[in-house]
Short mmCIF file of C-alpha atoms in Angstrom, two decimals:
data_model
loop_
_atom_site.label_atom_id
_atom_site.label_comp_id
_atom_site.label_asym_id
_atom_site.label_seq_id
_atom_site.Cartn_x
_atom_site.Cartn_y
_atom_site.Cartn_z
CA MET A 165 -7.94 -27.52 64.11
CA SER A 166 -4.84 -29.99 64.69
CA THR A 167 -1.43 -29.03 63.87
CA LYS A 168 -1.51 -31.43 60.97
CA SER A 169 -4.65 -30.01 59.46
CA ARG A 170 -3.21 -26.58 59.69
CA SER A 171 -0.09 -27.57 58.01
CA ASP A 172 -2.24 -29.45 55.24
CA THR A 173 -4.32 -26.30 54.86
CA GLY A 174 -1.21 -24.11 54.68
CA ALA A 175 0.45 -26.35 52.01
CA LEU A 176 -2.71 -26.44 49.92
CA GLU A 177 -2.97 -22.67 50.06
CA GLU A 178 0.69 -22.27 48.94
CA ARG A 179 0.10 -24.78 46.16
CA LEU A 180 -3.06 -22.65 45.09
CA ARG A 181 -0.86 -19.58 45.17
CA GLN A 182 1.81 -21.09 43.27
CA MET A 183 -0.70 -22.39 40.64
CA MET A 184 -2.25 -18.72 40.25
CA LEU A 185 1.24 -17.35 40.19
CA LEU A 186 1.98 -19.94 37.34
CA GLN A 187 -1.24 -18.98 35.45
CA HIS A 188 -0.14 -15.27 35.55
CA ALA A 189 3.39 -16.04 34.40
CA ALA A 190 1.95 -18.18 31.52
CA HIS A 191 -0.39 -15.26 30.39
CA LYS A 192 2.76 -13.13 30.54
CA ILE A 193 4.96 -15.54 28.52
CA ASN A 194 2.19 -15.77 25.76
CA SER A 195 1.88 -11.86 25.58
CA ILE A 196 5.57 -10.91 25.16
CA LEU A 197 7.11 -11.22 21.63
CA ASP A 198 10.38 -9.65 22.31
CA LEU A 199 12.68 -12.26 23.22
CA ASP A 200 15.07 -10.43 25.70
CA ILE A 201 12.18 -9.00 27.60
CA LEU A 202 10.42 -12.39 27.70
CA LEU A 203 13.47 -14.17 29.28
CA ASP A 204 14.28 -11.56 31.77
CA ALA A 205 10.59 -11.32 32.88
CA ILE A 206 10.36 -15.13 33.44
CA VAL A 207 13.52 -15.56 35.41
CA GLY A 208 12.55 -12.78 37.56
CA ASP A 209 8.93 -14.27 38.10
CA VAL A 210 10.13 -17.57 38.88
CA ALA A 211 12.60 -16.42 41.50
CA ASP A 212 9.69 -14.50 43.21
CA MET A 213 7.15 -17.16 42.71
CA PHE A 214 8.84 -20.11 44.13
CA GLY A 215 11.37 -18.55 46.43
CA CYS A 216 14.27 -19.60 44.33
CA SER A 217 17.51 -17.93 45.01
CA ARG A 218 18.76 -18.38 41.32
CA SER A 219 17.00 -18.74 38.22
CA ALA A 220 18.22 -18.76 34.50
CA ILE A 221 17.46 -19.77 30.86
CA LEU A 222 20.05 -21.00 28.66
CA LEU A 223 19.66 -21.35 24.93
CA LYS A 224 21.24 -23.67 22.60
CA ASP A 225 23.74 -22.36 20.04
CA GLU A 226 23.33 -24.76 17.13
CA ALA A 227 26.58 -23.59 15.46
CA THR A 228 28.81 -24.66 18.49
CA ASP A 229 26.39 -27.12 20.19
CA GLU A 230 26.65 -25.13 23.27
CA LEU A 231 24.27 -23.49 25.94
CA GLU A 232 24.61 -19.82 26.42
CA LEU A 233 23.36 -18.16 29.53
CA VAL A 234 20.83 -15.53 28.18
CA ALA A 235 18.93 -14.59 31.24
CA VAL A 236 19.49 -14.63 34.83
CA ARG A 237 18.22 -13.74 38.23
CA GLY A 238 20.52 -13.97 41.25
CA TRP A 239 23.35 -15.66 39.64
CA THR A 240 26.86 -14.21 40.82
CA SER A 241 28.13 -12.40 37.84
CA ALA A 242 31.81 -12.96 38.46
CA VAL A 243 31.19 -16.70 38.30
CA HIS A 244 29.01 -17.35 35.27
CA PRO A 245 27.91 -13.89 33.75
CA LYS A 246 25.43 -13.50 30.99
CA GLY A 247 26.77 -15.11 27.71
CA TYR A 248 28.79 -17.76 29.61
CA ARG A 249 28.61 -20.99 27.70
CA PHE A 250 28.51 -24.72 28.82
CA LYS A 251 29.17 -27.51 26.57
CA ILE A 252 26.17 -29.73 26.13
CA GLY A 253 26.57 -33.36 27.47
CA ARG A 254 29.87 -32.24 28.96
CA GLU A 255 29.79 -29.41 31.28
CA GLY A 256 27.52 -28.99 34.27
CA LEU A 257 24.10 -30.11 35.37
CA VAL A 258 22.45 -27.89 32.71
CA GLY A 259 24.68 -29.48 29.98
CA GLN A 260 23.46 -32.91 31.02
CA ALA A 261 19.93 -31.89 30.89
CA ALA A 262 20.35 -30.53 27.51
CA ALA A 263 21.64 -33.76 26.24
CA GLY A 264 18.65 -35.55 27.75
CA VAL A 265 14.90 -35.66 27.31
CA LYS A 266 13.51 -35.48 30.86
CA PRO A 267 13.87 -32.76 33.53
CA LEU A 268 17.05 -33.43 35.85
CA TYR A 269 16.36 -32.76 39.47
CA THR A 270 19.43 -32.98 41.73
CA PRO A 271 18.17 -32.69 45.52
CA ASN A 272 21.84 -32.02 46.74
CA VAL A 273 24.27 -30.75 44.22
CA HIS A 274 27.18 -31.44 46.22
CA GLU A 275 26.66 -35.24 45.60
CA SER A 276 26.63 -34.68 41.91
CA PRO A 277 30.10 -35.10 40.33
CA ARG A 278 28.76 -32.96 37.32
CA TYR A 279 27.88 -29.99 39.43
CA ILE A 280 29.83 -26.91 38.55
CA VAL A 281 29.76 -24.30 41.31
CA SER A 282 27.99 -21.08 40.14
CA GLU A 283 26.88 -19.85 43.73
CA GLU A 284 28.14 -21.21 47.11
CA THR A 285 24.63 -21.09 48.67
CA THR A 286 22.97 -23.36 46.16
CA LYS A 287 21.98 -26.78 47.57
CA SER A 288 19.42 -28.10 45.07
CA GLU A 289 18.85 -27.69 41.35
CA LEU A 290 16.27 -28.26 38.87
CA ASP A 291 17.11 -28.23 35.13
CA ILE A 292 14.34 -28.57 32.64
CA PRO A 293 14.94 -29.02 28.94
CA LEU A 294 13.09 -26.49 26.84
CA ARG A 295 11.87 -28.59 23.91
CA ILE A 296 9.52 -28.05 20.79
CA ARG A 297 8.62 -30.68 18.15
CA GLY A 298 11.45 -32.85 19.61
CA ARG A 299 14.05 -30.06 19.41
CA VAL A 300 16.00 -28.72 22.22
CA LEU A 301 15.96 -25.04 22.43
CA GLY A 302 17.75 -24.84 25.58
CA VAL A 303 17.39 -25.22 29.38
CA PHE A 304 15.09 -23.70 32.20
CA ASN A 305 17.41 -23.65 35.40
CA VAL A 306 16.28 -23.00 39.03
CA GLN A 307 18.29 -23.16 42.18
CA HIS A 308 17.62 -23.04 45.89
CA PRO A 309 19.83 -22.62 49.12
CA GLU A 310 18.06 -25.60 50.76
CA ILE A 311 18.67 -29.50 50.15
CA ASP A 312 15.59 -30.98 48.25
CA ALA A 313 13.82 -27.62 48.04
CA PHE A 314 11.60 -28.55 45.12
CA PRO A 315 8.70 -31.21 45.83
CA GLU A 316 7.32 -33.16 43.17
CA ALA A 317 4.28 -30.90 43.00
CA GLN A 318 6.45 -27.82 42.46
CA ARG A 319 8.58 -29.68 39.73
CA ASN A 320 5.27 -30.42 37.92
CA LEU A 321 4.34 -26.63 37.98
CA LEU A 322 7.94 -25.64 36.67
CA GLU A 323 7.75 -28.12 34.10
CA ALA A 324 4.25 -26.82 32.92
CA LEU A 325 5.75 -23.56 32.85
CA ALA A 326 8.70 -24.69 30.83
CA GLU A 327 6.20 -26.06 28.10
CA HIS A 328 4.91 -22.48 27.85
CA LEU A 329 8.22 -20.85 27.84
CA ALA A 330 9.47 -23.26 24.98
CA ILE A 331 6.46 -22.10 22.72
CA ALA A 332 7.03 -18.67 23.66
CA ILE A 333 10.69 -18.67 22.74
CA GLU A 334 9.98 -20.27 19.48
CA ASN A 335 7.41 -17.47 18.75
CA ALA A 336 9.58 -14.74 19.99
CA ARG A 337 12.42 -16.06 17.76
CA LEU A 338 10.03 -16.17 14.74
CA PHE A 339 8.77 -12.70 15.48
CA ARG A 340 12.46 -11.44 15.79
CA GLN A 341 13.15 -13.12 12.27
CA GLU A 342 10.25 -11.46 10.61
CA ARG A 343 11.11 -8.07 12.19
CA LEU A 344 14.74 -8.30 11.23
CA ALA A 345 13.73 -9.31 7.84
CA LYS A 346 11.29 -6.41 7.56
CA GLU A 347 14.03 -4.11 8.69
CA ARG A 348 16.42 -5.42 6.17
CA LEU A 349 13.71 -5.11 3.54
CA GLU A 350 12.97 -1.49 4.62
CA LYS A 351 16.63 -0.73 4.44
CA GLU A 352 17.15 -2.20 1.05
CA SER A 353 13.74 -0.45 -0.17
CA ALA A 354 15.24 2.93 1.07
CA GLU A 355 18.54 2.28 -0.82
CA ALA A 356 16.72 1.40 -3.92
CA ARG A 357 14.57 4.40 -3.61
CA ARG A 358 17.75 6.53 -3.32
CA VAL A 359 19.37 5.04 -6.30
CA GLN A 360 16.33 5.34 -8.43
CA ALA A 361 15.97 8.89 -7.44
CA SER A 362 19.62 9.65 -8.37
CA LEU A 363 18.73 8.49 -11.70
CA LEU A 364 16.00 11.31 -12.20
CA PRO A 365 17.17 14.76 -13.31
CA PRO A 366 16.28 17.83 -11.02
CA GLU A 367 12.39 18.24 -10.70
CA CYS A 368 12.69 21.62 -12.09
CA GLN A 369 15.19 23.62 -14.11
CA LYS A 370 15.20 26.66 -16.17
CA ILE A 371 17.03 26.18 -19.63
CA GLY A 372 16.96 29.22 -21.75
CA SER A 373 13.61 30.36 -22.40
CA TYR A 374 11.95 27.14 -21.13
CA PHE A 375 11.28 25.71 -17.71
CA VAL A 376 11.15 22.00 -17.30
CA SER A 377 9.67 20.45 -14.22
CA GLY A 378 8.78 16.74 -13.37
CA ARG A 379 7.43 14.68 -10.65
CA CYS A 380 7.65 10.84 -10.20
CA LEU A 381 5.31 9.09 -7.64
CA PRO A 382 6.16 5.33 -7.50
CA MET A 383 3.31 3.27 -5.90
CA THR A 384 5.92 1.29 -4.06
CA ALA A 385 9.33 2.15 -2.83
CA VAL A 386 10.55 1.95 -6.48
CA GLY A 387 8.73 1.58 -9.71
CA GLY A 388 8.98 1.44 -13.44
CA ASP A 389 8.04 4.98 -14.32
CA TRP A 390 10.69 7.70 -14.95
CA PHE A 391 11.01 10.97 -16.57
CA ASP A 392 14.30 12.56 -18.12
CA TYR A 393 15.74 15.55 -19.93
CA PHE A 394 19.29 16.12 -21.09
CA SER A 395 21.31 18.09 -23.38
CA VAL A 396 22.23 16.56 -26.78
CA GLY A 397 24.25 19.52 -28.06
CA ASP A 398 23.45 22.54 -30.34
CA GLY A 399 20.70 24.05 -28.09
CA ARG A 400 18.64 20.83 -28.36
CA LEU A 401 17.15 19.07 -25.24
CA ALA A 402 16.14 15.48 -25.14
CA ILE A 403 12.85 14.96 -23.46
CA ALA A 404 11.51 11.43 -22.17
CA LEU A 405 8.62 9.99 -20.12
CA GLY A 406 8.47 6.28 -19.91
CA ASP A 407 6.40 3.44 -18.15
CA VAL A 408 7.81 -0.18 -17.89
CA VAL A 409 5.06 -2.64 -17.47
CA GLY A 410 4.85 -3.81 -13.91
CA LYS A 411 5.71 -2.50 -10.48
CA GLY A 412 8.22 -2.66 -7.83
CA MET A 413 11.89 -3.89 -8.01
CA PRO A 414 11.54 -5.94 -11.27
CA ALA A 415 10.02 -2.77 -13.14
CA ALA A 416 12.54 -0.52 -11.63
CA LEU A 417 15.56 -2.77 -12.94
CA LEU A 418 14.16 -2.70 -16.43
CA MET A 419 13.36 1.19 -15.92
CA ALA A 420 17.20 1.71 -15.16
CA SER A 421 18.30 -0.50 -18.18
CA THR A 422 15.92 1.31 -20.59
CA ARG A 423 17.08 4.70 -19.49
CA SER A 424 20.57 4.06 -20.11
CA MET A 425 19.96 2.70 -23.55
CA LEU A 426 17.82 5.74 -24.46
CA ARG A 427 20.64 7.94 -23.40
CA GLN A 428 23.03 6.15 -25.39
CA GLN A 429 21.01 6.23 -28.60
CA ALA A 430 19.85 9.94 -28.06
CA LYS A 431 23.67 10.93 -28.22
CA SER A 432 23.72 9.80 -32.04
CA GLY A 433 21.78 12.83 -32.83
CA ILE A 434 18.93 10.98 -34.83
CA SER A 435 15.40 11.93 -35.00
CA PRO A 436 13.01 10.91 -32.09
CA ALA A 437 11.26 8.43 -34.44
CA ASN A 438 14.62 6.80 -35.36
CA VAL A 439 15.74 6.72 -31.54
CA LEU A 440 12.55 4.68 -30.54
CA THR A 441 13.10 2.35 -33.64
CA LYS A 442 16.55 1.46 -32.52
CA LEU A 443 15.63 1.26 -28.79
CA ASN A 444 12.73 -1.01 -29.78
CA ASP A 445 15.06 -3.54 -31.62
CA ILE A 446 17.26 -3.62 -28.60
CA LEU A 447 14.61 -4.17 -26.03
CA ARG A 448 13.01 -6.92 -28.17
CA GLU A 449 16.17 -8.88 -27.62
CA ASP A 450 17.18 -8.08 -24.28
CA PHE A 451 13.55 -7.81 -22.46
CA PRO A 452 12.02 -10.90 -20.86
CA PRO A 453 8.86 -12.11 -22.56
CA GLY A 454 5.68 -10.20 -21.88
CA THR A 455 7.65 -7.24 -20.82
CA PHE A 456 7.34 -3.96 -22.52
CA VAL A 457 7.77 -0.05 -22.15
CA THR A 458 5.49 2.73 -23.21
CA MET A 459 7.40 5.94 -24.01
CA VAL A 460 7.12 9.55 -25.38
CA TYR A 461 10.39 10.86 -26.36
CA GLY A 462 11.28 14.10 -28.28
CA ILE A 463 14.01 16.92 -28.93
CA LEU A 464 13.23 20.54 -27.96
CA ASP A 465 15.03 22.87 -30.19
CA THR A 466 15.63 25.86 -27.84
CA ARG A 467 16.80 27.97 -30.64
CA GLU A 468 13.76 27.42 -33.09
CA GLY A 469 11.35 26.92 -30.18
CA ALA A 470 10.12 23.50 -31.79
CA LEU A 471 9.54 20.30 -29.86
CA THR A 472 9.46 17.09 -31.98
CA LEU A 473 7.61 14.19 -30.31
CA SER A 474 7.43 10.49 -31.07
CA ASN A 475 5.21 8.08 -29.03
CA ALA A 476 5.61 4.41 -28.36
CA GLY A 477 2.18 3.33 -26.98
CA HIS A 478 1.99 6.11 -24.31
CA PRO A 479 -0.80 8.33 -23.55
CA TRP A 480 -0.98 11.44 -25.85
CA PRO A 481 0.74 14.57 -24.92
CA LEU A 482 -1.31 17.48 -23.88
CA VAL A 483 -0.19 20.90 -25.68
CA ALA A 484 -1.53 24.01 -24.10
CA THR A 485 -1.60 27.53 -25.61
CA PRO A 486 -2.53 30.63 -23.51
CA ASN A 487 -6.31 29.98 -24.61
CA ASN A 488 -6.40 26.11 -25.03
CA ALA A 489 -5.39 22.78 -24.31
CA GLU A 490 -5.57 19.70 -26.71
CA PHE A 491 -4.12 16.41 -26.87
CA LEU A 492 -1.59 15.71 -29.58
CA GLN A 493 -2.32 12.69 -31.59
CA ILE A 494 0.99 11.49 -32.72
CA PRO A 495 0.68 8.78 -35.58
CA GLY A 496 1.68 5.16 -35.22
CA GLY A 497 3.64 3.56 -32.54
CA LEU A 498 3.42 0.34 -30.42
CA PRO A 499 5.09 -0.10 -27.05
CA LEU A 500 8.65 -1.02 -27.21
CA GLY A 501 10.04 -4.67 -26.83
CA ILE A 502 7.04 -6.48 -28.37
CA GLN A 503 7.61 -6.48 -31.96
CA CYS A 504 9.01 -4.93 -34.88
CA ALA A 505 7.46 -1.22 -35.35
CA SER A 506 7.78 1.95 -36.93
CA PHE A 507 7.02 5.48 -35.15
CA GLY A 508 5.70 8.71 -36.48
CA GLU A 509 6.39 12.24 -35.39
CA SER A 510 4.68 15.44 -34.54
CA VAL A 511 6.29 19.06 -34.30
CA VAL A 512 4.88 21.29 -31.62
CA ASP A 513 5.45 25.24 -31.81
CA LEU A 514 6.75 25.79 -28.25
CA THR A 515 6.62 29.60 -28.27
CA GLY A 516 4.49 32.38 -26.98
CA GLY A 517 4.06 31.06 -23.51
CA SER A 518 2.78 27.53 -24.69
CA SER A 519 3.54 24.38 -22.79
CA VAL A 520 3.47 20.49 -23.30
CA LEU A 521 2.40 18.09 -20.61
CA LEU A 522 3.44 14.18 -20.60
CA CYS A 523 2.16 11.80 -18.00
CA SER A 524 2.07 8.18 -17.33
CA ASP A 525 -1.32 6.11 -17.22
CA GLY A 526 -1.15 6.03 -13.50
CA VAL A 527 -2.64 9.59 -13.58
CA LEU A 528 -5.44 8.81 -16.01
CA GLU A 529 -6.41 5.65 -14.30
CA ALA A 530 -6.85 7.05 -10.76
CA THR A 531 -10.27 5.80 -9.88
CA ASN A 532 -12.90 7.20 -7.35
CA LEU A 533 -15.42 5.42 -5.27
CA GLU A 534 -18.09 5.34 -8.13
CA GLY A 535 -15.50 3.76 -10.49
CA GLU A 536 -14.85 6.70 -12.65
CA GLU A 537 -11.26 7.18 -13.72
CA PHE A 538 -9.37 10.61 -13.56
CA GLY A 539 -9.44 10.39 -17.37
CA MET A 540 -8.19 12.67 -20.16
CA GLU A 541 -10.82 15.36 -19.85
CA ARG A 542 -9.86 16.02 -16.03
CA LEU A 543 -6.38 15.88 -16.96
CA ARG A 544 -6.91 18.27 -19.88
CA HIS A 545 -8.81 20.89 -17.51
CA SER A 546 -6.15 20.57 -14.72
CA PHE A 547 -3.47 21.18 -17.11
CA ALA A 548 -5.45 24.37 -18.53
CA ALA A 549 -5.51 25.53 -15.16
CA LYS A 550 -1.62 25.88 -15.05
CA VAL A 551 -0.88 23.52 -12.22
CA THR A 552 2.69 22.14 -11.37
CA PRO A 553 3.37 18.46 -11.59
CA HIS A 554 3.18 18.32 -7.86
CA GLU A 555 -0.27 19.87 -7.95
CA LEU A 556 -1.33 17.68 -10.78
CA LEU A 557 -0.56 14.48 -8.86
CA THR A 558 -1.91 15.90 -5.67
CA THR A 559 -5.34 16.42 -7.71
CA ALA A 560 -5.21 12.90 -9.06
CA GLN A 561 -4.60 11.41 -5.55
CA ALA A 562 -7.55 13.44 -3.94
CA PHE A 563 -9.66 12.08 -6.74
CA ALA A 564 -8.79 8.37 -6.21
CA SER A 565 -10.17 6.42 -3.42
CA PRO A 566 -9.07 5.89 -0.85
CA LYS A 567 -6.83 8.86 -1.85
CA ILE A 568 -4.07 6.16 -3.12
CA LEU A 569 -2.99 5.73 -6.77
CA THR A 570 -2.99 1.96 -7.90
CA ASP A 571 -0.19 2.43 -10.25
CA ASP A 572 3.01 4.56 -10.64
CA ALA A 573 2.27 7.97 -11.64
CA THR A 574 4.66 10.51 -13.39
CA VAL A 575 4.10 14.05 -15.04
CA LEU A 576 6.59 16.05 -17.10
CA MET A 577 6.02 19.65 -18.24
CA ILE A 578 7.90 21.83 -20.61
CA GLU A 579 6.91 25.36 -20.56
CA HIS A 580 7.93 28.38 -22.81
CA THR A 581 8.44 31.32 -20.31
CA GLY A 582 7.70 33.87 -23.04
CA GLU A 583 11.03 35.55 -22.61
#
């Protein structure tokens, strides 16, 4: 084989090797979504792939119209460290390339008045604008210590790689934006959950001869369910469990507003039915159309052992004695915030170890694979077994399929300790 044939064969083999390396690099580019990892990987691969002594990626800062050096391999950090900036169209070959459309090849950098020395050994430089949909993202820069070190075939390969790189950078940026948005949403949700939890009273508390316990399980980070109990003076304890229609943040905001208004009305000392009447009038004026609240509200007189309850469209309370558990059908009562309404009352003798259970419809409507709801009878049997609010919600979740409730669920129990 002649010397020329061996040379041609060697050149062909080298080009095939570089094409294979390019394919490998393109595959890597398309598989990395973390922008910092992506850029560092590419400048390293290019330096190894094409024997470049220097390779770098500079991204455009839209706010300042500058190029920022974001990834570099082999560049002398004392001259142009990562983070260094070039003004587009005004500074360096990279700045000139970013202002144009086509790649800028400089076979001998010392013959170009635009060249800014970054490394004394550099003799030739290729700067390829990174463009996507007509928009410049930055510049892909490679340098070599030999004059005219990038033949046309190699430049074509690097330009093809730059096309992949531009798409990958755009995808990585979108991924980063989505990730940051998700992290921000998770942070906001955690803060909203903390704030909403702070509005709830202690999950369990002994008050005289009574033990009050509650549990709220929102379907999302926050929800429209809540329970409350607080003193209204003279040995009387206000008891409430409400459910704002809807889910998530909108329901949580209306829940917080309703809670505040309920507490304000309860302090007046009027009966539970009158509290609901006044609250209904306020909500009809303040709530958005189509929004309403169901609620059970009552006053426990701890001295007399009597619990007076009023109901606004909420599931009936369950009353348990040592031998039985039955629903308390309180007369009348539409949900709050819809139209003018009147509300009835029922009085429960809460002595002798008896107890009352209030719950939201998220418990009753837990549905299994057969389409059966947890329902009132299962609720009654569970309560008769003297479960805690936490145990009752766990039972409802276990019944549901796939062990997830489809609505906010809340339980509040008031028990006479027998003391």
